[in-house]
Short mmCIF file of C-alpha atoms in Angstrom, two decimals:
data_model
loop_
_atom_site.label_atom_id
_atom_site.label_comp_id
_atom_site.label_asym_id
_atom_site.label_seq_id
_atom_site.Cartn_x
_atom_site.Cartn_y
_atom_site.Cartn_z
CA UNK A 132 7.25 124.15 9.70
CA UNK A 133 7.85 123.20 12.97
CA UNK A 134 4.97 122.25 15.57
CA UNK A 135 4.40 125.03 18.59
CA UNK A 136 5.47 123.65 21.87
CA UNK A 137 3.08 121.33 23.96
CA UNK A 138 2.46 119.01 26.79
CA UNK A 139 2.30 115.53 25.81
CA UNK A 140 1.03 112.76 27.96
CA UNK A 141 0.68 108.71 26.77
CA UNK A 142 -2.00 106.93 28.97
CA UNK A 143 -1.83 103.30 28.82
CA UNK A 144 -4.97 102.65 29.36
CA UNK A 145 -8.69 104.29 27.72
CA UNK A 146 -9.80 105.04 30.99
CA UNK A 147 -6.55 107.40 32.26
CA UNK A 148 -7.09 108.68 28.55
CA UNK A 149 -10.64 109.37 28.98
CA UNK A 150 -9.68 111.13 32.30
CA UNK A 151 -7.62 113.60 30.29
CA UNK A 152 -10.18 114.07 28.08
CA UNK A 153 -12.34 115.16 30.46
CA UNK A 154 -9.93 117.14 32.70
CA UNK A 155 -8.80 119.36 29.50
CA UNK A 156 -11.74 118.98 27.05
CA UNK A 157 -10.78 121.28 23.77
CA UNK A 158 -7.32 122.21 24.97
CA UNK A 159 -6.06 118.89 24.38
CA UNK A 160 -5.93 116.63 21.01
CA UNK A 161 -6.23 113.15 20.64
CA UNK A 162 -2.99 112.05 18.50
CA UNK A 163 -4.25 108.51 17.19
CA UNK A 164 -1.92 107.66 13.70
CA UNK A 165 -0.84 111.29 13.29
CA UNK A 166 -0.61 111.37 9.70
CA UNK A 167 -2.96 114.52 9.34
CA UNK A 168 -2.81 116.03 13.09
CA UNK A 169 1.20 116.00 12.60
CA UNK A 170 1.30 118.03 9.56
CA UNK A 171 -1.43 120.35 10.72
CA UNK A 172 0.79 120.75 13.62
CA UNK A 173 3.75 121.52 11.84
CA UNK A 174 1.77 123.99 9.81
CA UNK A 175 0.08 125.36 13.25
CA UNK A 176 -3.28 124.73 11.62
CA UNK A 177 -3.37 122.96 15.09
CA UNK A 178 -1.67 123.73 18.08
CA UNK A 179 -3.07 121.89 21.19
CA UNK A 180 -1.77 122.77 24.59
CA UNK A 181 -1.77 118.81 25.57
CA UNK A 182 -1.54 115.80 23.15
CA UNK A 183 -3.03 112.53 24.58
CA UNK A 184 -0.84 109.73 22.76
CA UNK A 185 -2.95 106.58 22.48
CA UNK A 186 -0.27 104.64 20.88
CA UNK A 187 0.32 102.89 23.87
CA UNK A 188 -2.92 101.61 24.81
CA UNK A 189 -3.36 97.94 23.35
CA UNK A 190 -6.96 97.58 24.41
CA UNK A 191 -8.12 100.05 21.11
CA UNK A 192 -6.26 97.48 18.54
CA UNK A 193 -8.45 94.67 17.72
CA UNK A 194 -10.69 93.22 15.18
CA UNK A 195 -13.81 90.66 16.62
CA UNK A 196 -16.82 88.82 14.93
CA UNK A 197 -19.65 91.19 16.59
CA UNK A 198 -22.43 89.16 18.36
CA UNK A 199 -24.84 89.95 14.78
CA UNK A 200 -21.52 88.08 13.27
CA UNK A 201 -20.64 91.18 11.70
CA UNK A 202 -17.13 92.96 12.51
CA UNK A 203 -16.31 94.63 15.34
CA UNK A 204 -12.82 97.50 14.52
CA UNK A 205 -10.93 99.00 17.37
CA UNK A 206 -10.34 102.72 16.43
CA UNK A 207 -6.78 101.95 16.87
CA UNK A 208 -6.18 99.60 14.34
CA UNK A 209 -3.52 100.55 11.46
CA UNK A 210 -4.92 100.94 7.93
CA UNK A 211 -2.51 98.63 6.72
CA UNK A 212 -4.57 96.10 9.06
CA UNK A 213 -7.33 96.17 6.86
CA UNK A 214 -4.95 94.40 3.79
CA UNK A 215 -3.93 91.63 6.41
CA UNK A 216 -6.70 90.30 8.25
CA UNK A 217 -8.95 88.10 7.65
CA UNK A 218 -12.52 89.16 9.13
CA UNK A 219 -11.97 91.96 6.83
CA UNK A 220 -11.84 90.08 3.09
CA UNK A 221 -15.08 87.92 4.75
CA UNK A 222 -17.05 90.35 6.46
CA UNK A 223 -16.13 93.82 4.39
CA UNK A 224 -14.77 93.13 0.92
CA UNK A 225 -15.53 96.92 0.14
CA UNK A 226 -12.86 97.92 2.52
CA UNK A 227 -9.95 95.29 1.61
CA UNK A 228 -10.62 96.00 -2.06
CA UNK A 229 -10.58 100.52 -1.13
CA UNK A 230 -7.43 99.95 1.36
CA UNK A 231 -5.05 99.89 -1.30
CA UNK A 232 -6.84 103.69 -2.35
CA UNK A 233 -6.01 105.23 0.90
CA UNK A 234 -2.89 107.24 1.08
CA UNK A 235 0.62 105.58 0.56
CA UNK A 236 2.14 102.41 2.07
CA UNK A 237 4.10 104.47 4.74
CA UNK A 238 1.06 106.22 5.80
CA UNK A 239 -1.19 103.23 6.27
CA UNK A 240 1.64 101.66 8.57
CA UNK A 241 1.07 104.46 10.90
CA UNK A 242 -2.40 105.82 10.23
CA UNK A 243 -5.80 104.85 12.06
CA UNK A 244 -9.36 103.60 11.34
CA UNK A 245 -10.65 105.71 13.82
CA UNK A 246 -7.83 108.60 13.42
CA UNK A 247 -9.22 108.97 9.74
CA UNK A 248 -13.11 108.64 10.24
CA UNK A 249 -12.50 111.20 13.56
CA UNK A 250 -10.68 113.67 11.36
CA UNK A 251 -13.52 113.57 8.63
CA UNK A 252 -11.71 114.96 5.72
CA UNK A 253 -14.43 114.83 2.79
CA UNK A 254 -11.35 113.56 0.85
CA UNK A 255 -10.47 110.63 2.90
CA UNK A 256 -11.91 106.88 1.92
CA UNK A 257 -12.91 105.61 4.88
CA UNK A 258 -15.81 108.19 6.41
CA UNK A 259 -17.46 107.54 2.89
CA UNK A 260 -16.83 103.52 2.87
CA UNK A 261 -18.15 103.93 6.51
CA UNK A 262 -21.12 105.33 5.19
CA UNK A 263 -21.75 102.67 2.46
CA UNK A 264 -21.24 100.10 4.64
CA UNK A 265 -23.66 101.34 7.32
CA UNK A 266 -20.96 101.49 9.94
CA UNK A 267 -21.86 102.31 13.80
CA UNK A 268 -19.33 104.26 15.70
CA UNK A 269 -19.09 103.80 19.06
CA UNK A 270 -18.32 107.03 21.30
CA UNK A 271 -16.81 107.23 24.77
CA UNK A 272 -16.62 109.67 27.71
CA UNK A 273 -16.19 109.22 31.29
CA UNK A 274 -19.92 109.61 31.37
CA UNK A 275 -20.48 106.32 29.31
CA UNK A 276 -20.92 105.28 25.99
CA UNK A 277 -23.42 105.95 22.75
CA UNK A 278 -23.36 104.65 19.22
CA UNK A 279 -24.16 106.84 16.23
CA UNK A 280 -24.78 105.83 12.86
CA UNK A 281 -21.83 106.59 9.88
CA UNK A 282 -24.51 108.66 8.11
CA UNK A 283 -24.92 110.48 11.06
CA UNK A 284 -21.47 111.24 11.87
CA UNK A 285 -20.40 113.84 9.83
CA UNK A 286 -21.63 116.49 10.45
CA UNK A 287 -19.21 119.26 7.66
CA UNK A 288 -15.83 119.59 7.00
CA UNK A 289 -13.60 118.15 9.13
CA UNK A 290 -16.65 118.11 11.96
CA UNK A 291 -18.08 115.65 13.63
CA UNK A 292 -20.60 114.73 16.02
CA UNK A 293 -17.95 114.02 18.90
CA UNK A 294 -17.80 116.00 22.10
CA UNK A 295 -14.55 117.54 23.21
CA UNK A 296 -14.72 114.90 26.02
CA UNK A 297 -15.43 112.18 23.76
CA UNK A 298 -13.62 109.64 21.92
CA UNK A 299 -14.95 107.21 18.89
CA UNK A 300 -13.26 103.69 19.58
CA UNK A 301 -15.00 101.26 17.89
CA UNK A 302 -16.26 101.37 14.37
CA UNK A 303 -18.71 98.14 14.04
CA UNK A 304 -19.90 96.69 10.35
CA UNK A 305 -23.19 95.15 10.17
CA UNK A 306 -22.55 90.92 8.97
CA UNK A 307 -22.04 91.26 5.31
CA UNK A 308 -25.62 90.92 3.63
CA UNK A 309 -26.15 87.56 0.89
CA UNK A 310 -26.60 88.35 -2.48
CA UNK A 311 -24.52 91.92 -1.35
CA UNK A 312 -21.48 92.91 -4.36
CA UNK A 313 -19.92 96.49 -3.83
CA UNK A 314 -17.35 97.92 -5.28
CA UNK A 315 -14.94 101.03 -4.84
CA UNK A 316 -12.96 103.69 -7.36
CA UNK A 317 -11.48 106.52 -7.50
CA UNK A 318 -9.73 108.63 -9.64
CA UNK A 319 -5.97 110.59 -8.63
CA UNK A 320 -3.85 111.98 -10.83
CA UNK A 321 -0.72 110.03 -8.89
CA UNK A 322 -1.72 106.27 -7.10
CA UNK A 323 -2.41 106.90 -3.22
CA UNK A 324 -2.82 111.13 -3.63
CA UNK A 325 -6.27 112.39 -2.60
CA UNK A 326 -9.04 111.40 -5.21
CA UNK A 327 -10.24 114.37 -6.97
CA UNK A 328 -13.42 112.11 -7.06
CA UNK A 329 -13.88 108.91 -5.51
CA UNK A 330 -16.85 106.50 -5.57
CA UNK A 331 -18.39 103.71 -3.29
CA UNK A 332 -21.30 101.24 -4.39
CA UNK A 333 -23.45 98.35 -3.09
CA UNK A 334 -26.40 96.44 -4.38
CA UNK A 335 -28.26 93.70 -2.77
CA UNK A 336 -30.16 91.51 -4.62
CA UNK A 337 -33.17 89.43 -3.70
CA UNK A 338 -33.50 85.68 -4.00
CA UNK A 339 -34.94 86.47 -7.92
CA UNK A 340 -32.14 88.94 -8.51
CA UNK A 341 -33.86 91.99 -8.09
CA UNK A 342 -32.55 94.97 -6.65
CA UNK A 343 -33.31 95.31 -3.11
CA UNK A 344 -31.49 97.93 -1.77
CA UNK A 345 -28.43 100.31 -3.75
CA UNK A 346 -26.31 102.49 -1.99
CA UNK A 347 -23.73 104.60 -3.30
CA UNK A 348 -21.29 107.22 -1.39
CA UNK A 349 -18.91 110.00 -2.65
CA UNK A 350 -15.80 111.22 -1.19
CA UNK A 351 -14.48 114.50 -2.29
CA UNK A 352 -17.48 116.10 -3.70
CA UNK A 353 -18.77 118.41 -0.53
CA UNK A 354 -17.85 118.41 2.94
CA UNK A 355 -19.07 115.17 3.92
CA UNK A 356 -19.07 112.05 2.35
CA UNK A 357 -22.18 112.79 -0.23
CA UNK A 358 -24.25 109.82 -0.41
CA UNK A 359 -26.73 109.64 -3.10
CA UNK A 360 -30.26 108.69 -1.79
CA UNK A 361 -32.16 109.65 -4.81
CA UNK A 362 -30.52 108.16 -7.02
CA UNK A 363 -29.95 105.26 -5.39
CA UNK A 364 -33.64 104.73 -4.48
CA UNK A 365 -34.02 104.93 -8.06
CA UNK A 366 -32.63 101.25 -8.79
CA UNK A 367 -34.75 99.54 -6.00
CA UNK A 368 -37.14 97.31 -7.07
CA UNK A 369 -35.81 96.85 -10.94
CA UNK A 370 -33.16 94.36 -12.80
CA UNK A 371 -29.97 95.95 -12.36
CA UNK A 372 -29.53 96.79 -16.35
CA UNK A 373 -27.19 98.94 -18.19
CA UNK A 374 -30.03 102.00 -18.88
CA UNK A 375 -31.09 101.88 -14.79
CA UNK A 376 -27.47 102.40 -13.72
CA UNK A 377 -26.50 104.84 -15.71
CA UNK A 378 -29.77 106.81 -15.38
CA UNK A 379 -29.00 106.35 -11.57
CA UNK A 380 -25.60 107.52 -12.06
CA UNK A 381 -26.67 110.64 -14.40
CA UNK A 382 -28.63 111.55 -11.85
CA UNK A 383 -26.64 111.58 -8.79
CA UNK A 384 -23.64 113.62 -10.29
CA UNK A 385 -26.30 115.82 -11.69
CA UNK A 386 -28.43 116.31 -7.89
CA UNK A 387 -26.36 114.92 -5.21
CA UNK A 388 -22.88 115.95 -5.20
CA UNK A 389 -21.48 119.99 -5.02
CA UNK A 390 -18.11 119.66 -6.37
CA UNK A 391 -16.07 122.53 -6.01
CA UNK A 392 -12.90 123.94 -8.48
CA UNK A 393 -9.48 123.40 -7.46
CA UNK A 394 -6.44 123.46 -8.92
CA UNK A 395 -6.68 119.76 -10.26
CA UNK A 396 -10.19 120.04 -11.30
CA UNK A 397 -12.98 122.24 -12.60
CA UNK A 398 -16.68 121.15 -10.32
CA UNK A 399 -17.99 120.44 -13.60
CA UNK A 400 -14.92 117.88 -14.67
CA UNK A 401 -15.73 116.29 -11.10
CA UNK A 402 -19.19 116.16 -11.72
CA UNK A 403 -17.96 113.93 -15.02
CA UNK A 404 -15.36 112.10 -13.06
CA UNK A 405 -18.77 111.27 -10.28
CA UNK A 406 -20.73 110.10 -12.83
CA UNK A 407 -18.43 107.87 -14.83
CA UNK A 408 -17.63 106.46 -11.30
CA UNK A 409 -21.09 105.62 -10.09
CA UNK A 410 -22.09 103.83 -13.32
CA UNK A 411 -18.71 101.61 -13.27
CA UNK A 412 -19.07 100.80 -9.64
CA UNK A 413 -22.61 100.02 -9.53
CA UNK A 414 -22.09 98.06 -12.61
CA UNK A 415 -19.24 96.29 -11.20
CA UNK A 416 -21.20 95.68 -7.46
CA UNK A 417 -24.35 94.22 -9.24
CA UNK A 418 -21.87 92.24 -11.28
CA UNK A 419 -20.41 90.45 -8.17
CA UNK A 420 -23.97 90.93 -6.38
CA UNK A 421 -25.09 88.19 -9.19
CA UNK A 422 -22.18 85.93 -8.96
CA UNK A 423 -23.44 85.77 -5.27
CA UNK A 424 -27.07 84.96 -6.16
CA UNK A 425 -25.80 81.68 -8.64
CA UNK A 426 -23.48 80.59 -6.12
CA UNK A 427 -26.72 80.42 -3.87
CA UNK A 428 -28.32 78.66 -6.77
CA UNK B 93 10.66 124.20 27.71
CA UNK B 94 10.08 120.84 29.16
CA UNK B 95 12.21 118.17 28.35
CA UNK B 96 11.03 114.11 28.38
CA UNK B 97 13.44 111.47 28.64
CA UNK B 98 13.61 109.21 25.55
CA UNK B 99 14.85 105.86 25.55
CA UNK B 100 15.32 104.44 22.02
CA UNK B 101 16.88 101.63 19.77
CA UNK B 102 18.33 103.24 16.47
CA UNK B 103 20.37 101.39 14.00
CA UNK B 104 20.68 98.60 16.54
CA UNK B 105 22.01 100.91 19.74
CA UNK B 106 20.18 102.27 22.58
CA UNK B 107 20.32 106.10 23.05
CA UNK B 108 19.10 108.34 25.59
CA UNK B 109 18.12 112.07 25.10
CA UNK B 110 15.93 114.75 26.78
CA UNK B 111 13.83 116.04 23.73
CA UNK B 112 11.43 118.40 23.82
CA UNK B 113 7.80 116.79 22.71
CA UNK B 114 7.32 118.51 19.89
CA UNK B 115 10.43 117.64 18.09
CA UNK B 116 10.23 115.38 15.10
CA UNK B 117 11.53 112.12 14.65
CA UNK B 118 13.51 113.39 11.72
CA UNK B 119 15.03 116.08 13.61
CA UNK B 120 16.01 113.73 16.36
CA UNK B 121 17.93 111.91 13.79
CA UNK B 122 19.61 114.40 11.81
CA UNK B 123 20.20 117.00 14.55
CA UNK B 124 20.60 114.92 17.75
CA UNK B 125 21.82 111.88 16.41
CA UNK B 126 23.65 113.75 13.46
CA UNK B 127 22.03 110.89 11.28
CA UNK B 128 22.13 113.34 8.28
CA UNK B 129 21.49 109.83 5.87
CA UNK B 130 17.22 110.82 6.57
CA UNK B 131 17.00 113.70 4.01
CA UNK B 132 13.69 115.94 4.91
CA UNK B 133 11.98 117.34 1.87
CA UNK B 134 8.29 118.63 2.51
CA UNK B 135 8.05 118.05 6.05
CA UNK B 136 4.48 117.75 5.94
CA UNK B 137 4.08 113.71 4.56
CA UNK B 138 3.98 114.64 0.94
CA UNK B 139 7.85 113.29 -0.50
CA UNK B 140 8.51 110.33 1.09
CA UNK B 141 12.40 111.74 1.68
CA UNK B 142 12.44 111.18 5.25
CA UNK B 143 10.73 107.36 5.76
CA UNK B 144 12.85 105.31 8.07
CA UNK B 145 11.80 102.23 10.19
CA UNK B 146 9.69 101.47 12.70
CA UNK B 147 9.71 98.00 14.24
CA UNK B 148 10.61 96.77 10.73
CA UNK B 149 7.74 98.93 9.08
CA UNK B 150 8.51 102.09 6.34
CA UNK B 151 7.06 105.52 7.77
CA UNK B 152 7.45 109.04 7.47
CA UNK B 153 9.75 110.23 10.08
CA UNK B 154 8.35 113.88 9.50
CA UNK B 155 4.79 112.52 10.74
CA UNK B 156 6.03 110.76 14.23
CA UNK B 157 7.47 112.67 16.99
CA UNK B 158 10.64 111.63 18.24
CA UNK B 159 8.82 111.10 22.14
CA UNK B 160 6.47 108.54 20.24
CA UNK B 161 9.73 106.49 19.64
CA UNK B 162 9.99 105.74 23.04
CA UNK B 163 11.13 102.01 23.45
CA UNK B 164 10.87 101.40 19.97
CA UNK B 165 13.40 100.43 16.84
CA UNK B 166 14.08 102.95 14.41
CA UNK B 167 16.67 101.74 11.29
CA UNK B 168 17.89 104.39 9.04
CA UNK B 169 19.26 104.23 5.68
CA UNK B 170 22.79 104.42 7.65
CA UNK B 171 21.30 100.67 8.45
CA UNK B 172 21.97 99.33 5.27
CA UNK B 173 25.79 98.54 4.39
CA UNK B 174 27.00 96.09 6.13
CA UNK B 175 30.22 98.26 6.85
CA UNK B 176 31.92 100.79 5.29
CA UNK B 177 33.27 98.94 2.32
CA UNK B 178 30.03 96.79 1.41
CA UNK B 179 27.02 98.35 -0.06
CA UNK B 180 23.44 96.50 1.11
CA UNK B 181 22.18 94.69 -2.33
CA UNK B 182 19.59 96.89 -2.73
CA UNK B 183 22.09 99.82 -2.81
CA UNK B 184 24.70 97.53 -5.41
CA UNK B 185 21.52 97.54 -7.56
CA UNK B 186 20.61 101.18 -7.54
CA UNK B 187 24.44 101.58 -8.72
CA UNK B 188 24.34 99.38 -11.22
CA UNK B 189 21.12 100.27 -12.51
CA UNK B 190 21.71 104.06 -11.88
CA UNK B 191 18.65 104.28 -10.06
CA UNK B 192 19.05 107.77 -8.77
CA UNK B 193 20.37 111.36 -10.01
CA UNK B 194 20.62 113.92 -7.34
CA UNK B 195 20.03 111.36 -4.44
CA UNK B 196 18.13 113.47 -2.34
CA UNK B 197 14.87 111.04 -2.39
CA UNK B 198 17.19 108.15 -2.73
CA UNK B 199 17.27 107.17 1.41
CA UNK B 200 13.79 107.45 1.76
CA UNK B 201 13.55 105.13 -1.46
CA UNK B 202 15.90 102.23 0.16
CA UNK B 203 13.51 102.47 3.68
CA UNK B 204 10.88 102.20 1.62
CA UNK B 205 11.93 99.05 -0.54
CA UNK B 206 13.46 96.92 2.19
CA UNK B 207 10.73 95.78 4.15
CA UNK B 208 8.68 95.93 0.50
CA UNK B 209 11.32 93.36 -0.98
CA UNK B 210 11.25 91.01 2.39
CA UNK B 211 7.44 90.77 1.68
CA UNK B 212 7.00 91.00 -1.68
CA UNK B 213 10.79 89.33 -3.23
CA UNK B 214 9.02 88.99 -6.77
CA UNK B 215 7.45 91.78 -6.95
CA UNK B 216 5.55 93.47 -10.63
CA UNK B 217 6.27 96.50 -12.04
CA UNK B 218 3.16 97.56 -11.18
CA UNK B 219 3.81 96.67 -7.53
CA UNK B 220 6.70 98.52 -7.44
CA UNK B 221 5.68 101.45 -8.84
CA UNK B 222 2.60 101.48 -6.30
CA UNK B 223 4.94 100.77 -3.31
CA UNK B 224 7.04 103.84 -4.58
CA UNK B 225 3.80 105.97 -4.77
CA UNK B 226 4.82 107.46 -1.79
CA UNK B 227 8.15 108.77 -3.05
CA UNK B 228 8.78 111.93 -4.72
CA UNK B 229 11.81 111.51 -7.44
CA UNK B 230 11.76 115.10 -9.30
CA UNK B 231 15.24 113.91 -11.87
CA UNK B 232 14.87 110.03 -12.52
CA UNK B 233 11.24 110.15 -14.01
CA UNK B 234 11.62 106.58 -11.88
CA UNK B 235 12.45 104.23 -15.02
CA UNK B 236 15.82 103.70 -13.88
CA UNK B 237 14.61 103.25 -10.06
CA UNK B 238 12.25 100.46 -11.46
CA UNK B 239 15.03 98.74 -13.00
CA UNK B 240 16.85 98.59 -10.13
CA UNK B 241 14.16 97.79 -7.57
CA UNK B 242 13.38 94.14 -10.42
CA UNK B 243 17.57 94.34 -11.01
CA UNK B 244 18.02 93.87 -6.58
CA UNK B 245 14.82 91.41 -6.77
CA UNK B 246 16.40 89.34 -9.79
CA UNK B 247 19.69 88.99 -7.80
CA UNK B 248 18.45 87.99 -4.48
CA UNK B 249 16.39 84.77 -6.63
CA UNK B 250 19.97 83.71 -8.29
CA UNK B 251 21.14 83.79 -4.64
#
């Protein structure tokens, strides 16, 4: 239970950490948070010849109003973070309302936006909230820079579309729609454990309160977060009423999920578990997608 | 094996040590420093046994490798007491309120509820109980750690 020996380096800036990227490619792991790579280690799920430490560089902590006045996360940035500041409660009230979801208090201290969405464990919150939110990552190399979209990002279990060289650091949210309500459960047997399902909605209304565009994101139900396209497309165009959500939500737990058994869970309990999810939180995010809409009024 | 030099602040005093990179911070503590207060129960970020703090904030000492300390402040639960015959309130309350059994979650409990208390000194049940999520107790069934976590919060209000 101890981690194999390695080199460990702690560049204080992302271009000497870029240069070690690039000098050692796979043999080296980028230790962001540490609050899965650590255990693996200990485990030796994962043993890296080098460690890059990026604690140390200050330019990857940072939250900005992006120049489409949406929000602009440095990959560095604590979890905890997201309770605390305020672009987040404006700009993503999805996230500050799912923070409180991910892990335990002593974890978020430590752990990463980036850390987490790089790692892209289909049980983790924020690759699916990514995903509902329409996040961008931006990914760097010594080569430059490209930006790939959340949905696009994860590519199975615990893969993504980064490059040994590469490294994501900066997740940007588009500006936070008008007549836009989301909402975000999940369901653990102990407060802060990995969900055995987990479920993230958002509606956006048009100016006579009819649904313009629903998506809704799993975590925990395949290798990826599972988004629900189907179903979702189902509520576009109609009044956001009781019979269309849960129709929507029938069908996505039915179509668009592949839960597997575990020792928590049977697939078909999770399939429950999805559904029951995706018709509260759709219900809920058309609920505050309205309040919106008369507050425009 | 390579050794790094670590230069660190624990429990208010500067040490130095050569550590190896891969050691963890709660080795450092109990094996270097002989800090035996950090108990270490899974070792993989699961029990919340070994959380100490850094700069102020709770966090698993399992998950951080001592070299990551460097230049930092690490308190431990040997922190707490003012000396050795003066309990911090928190621990007077956990006495009183016979908020632990075996003790062997018990340090990891205090890290956890001091900076939790400094931000949150009124704090719900329900608060508590989420800010202890991260804490395995396997003998208390955590009734009696709730009553002492409101029995500490009560006392530092008649202050």
């Amino acid at each position: 239970m101890k981690p194999g020996a390695f080199a460990y380096l702690a560049p204080n800036s992302l271009a000497n950490a870029l240069e070690l990227l690039e000098q050692h490619g796979s043999d080296a792991k980028i230790l962001a948070g540490g609050q899965s790579l650590v255990p693996m280690m200990s485990f030796r799920l994962s043993q890296p010849a080098l460690l890059i430490d990026l604690n140390g560089i200050d330019e990857l902590c940072y939250y900005q109003r992006g120049d489409d006045r949406g929000l602009r996360i440095g990959a560095l940035s604590r979890q905890r973070s997201l309770e605390k500041e305020p672009l987040v409660a404006e700009q993503a009230p999805l996230l500050r309302e799912a923070v409180h979801s991910i892990a335990h208090p002593q974890i978020r201290n430590r752990g990463t936006i980036g850390g987490s969405i790089a790692h892209a464990d289909p049980a983790a919150e924020l690759p699916a909230l990514a995903v509902a939110l329409r996040a961008r990552f931006r990914l760097v190399s010594t080569r430059g820079s490209r930006w790939v979209a959340a949905q696009d990002f994860f590519r199975g279990l615990l893969t993504t579309d980064l490059e040994p060289e590469e490294m994501l650091v900066e997740i940007a949210l588009p500006r936070h729609p008008m007549r836009c309500g989301s909402a975000f459960l999940e369901i653990a047997r102990r407060h802060g454990d990995y969900a055995q399902v987990g479920a993230a909605a958002v509606v956006i209304l048009d100016s006579d309160g009819i649904c313009e565009e629903a998506r809704l994101v799993f975590l925990s139900v395949g290798d990826v977060p599972m988004e629900a396209t189907r179903a979702a497309a189902m509520l576009r165009g109609e009044r956001l009423t009781e019979e269309f959500i849960a129709a929507c939500a029938e069908h996505a737990g039915d179509n668009e999920i592949d839960p597997t058994t575990d020792i928590h869970a049977t697939a078909d309990y999770k399939r429950h578990l999805a559904k029951v999810l995706a018709r509260r939180a759709f219900t809920v995010a058309s609920e505050r997608a309205r309040a919106q809409l008369r507050k425009e009024s | 094996m390579s050794q790094l030099s670590l230069e660190v602040e624990v429990n208010g005093q500067s040490v130095q040590r050569k550590v190896e990179p891969r050691l963890l911070l709660s080795d450092f503590l109990r094996h270097d420093l002989g800090l035996t207060g950090t108990h270490v129960g899974c070792e993989h970020g699961v029990c919340g046994a070994c959380t100490v703090l850094l700069d102020g904030e709770a966090v698993r000492s399992c998950l951080i490798l001592a070299i990551q300390t460097q230049g930092h402040r690490i308190e431990t639960v040997e922190s707490l007491a003012p000396d050795e015959n003066q309990l911090h309130p928190l621990q007077e309350a956990f006495q009183e309120a016979h908020g632990l059994q075996c003790g062997f979650c018990t340090a990891g409990i205090l890290m956890t509820l001091r900076p939790f208390l400094e931000e949150n000194p009124n704090p719900t049940e329900t608060e508590i109980r989420q800010a202890l999520s991260g804490n395995l107790c396997r003998c208390t069934g955590y009734q009696h750690i709730v009553d002492a976590v409101l029995l500490a919060a009560a006392k530092n209000k008649n202050d």
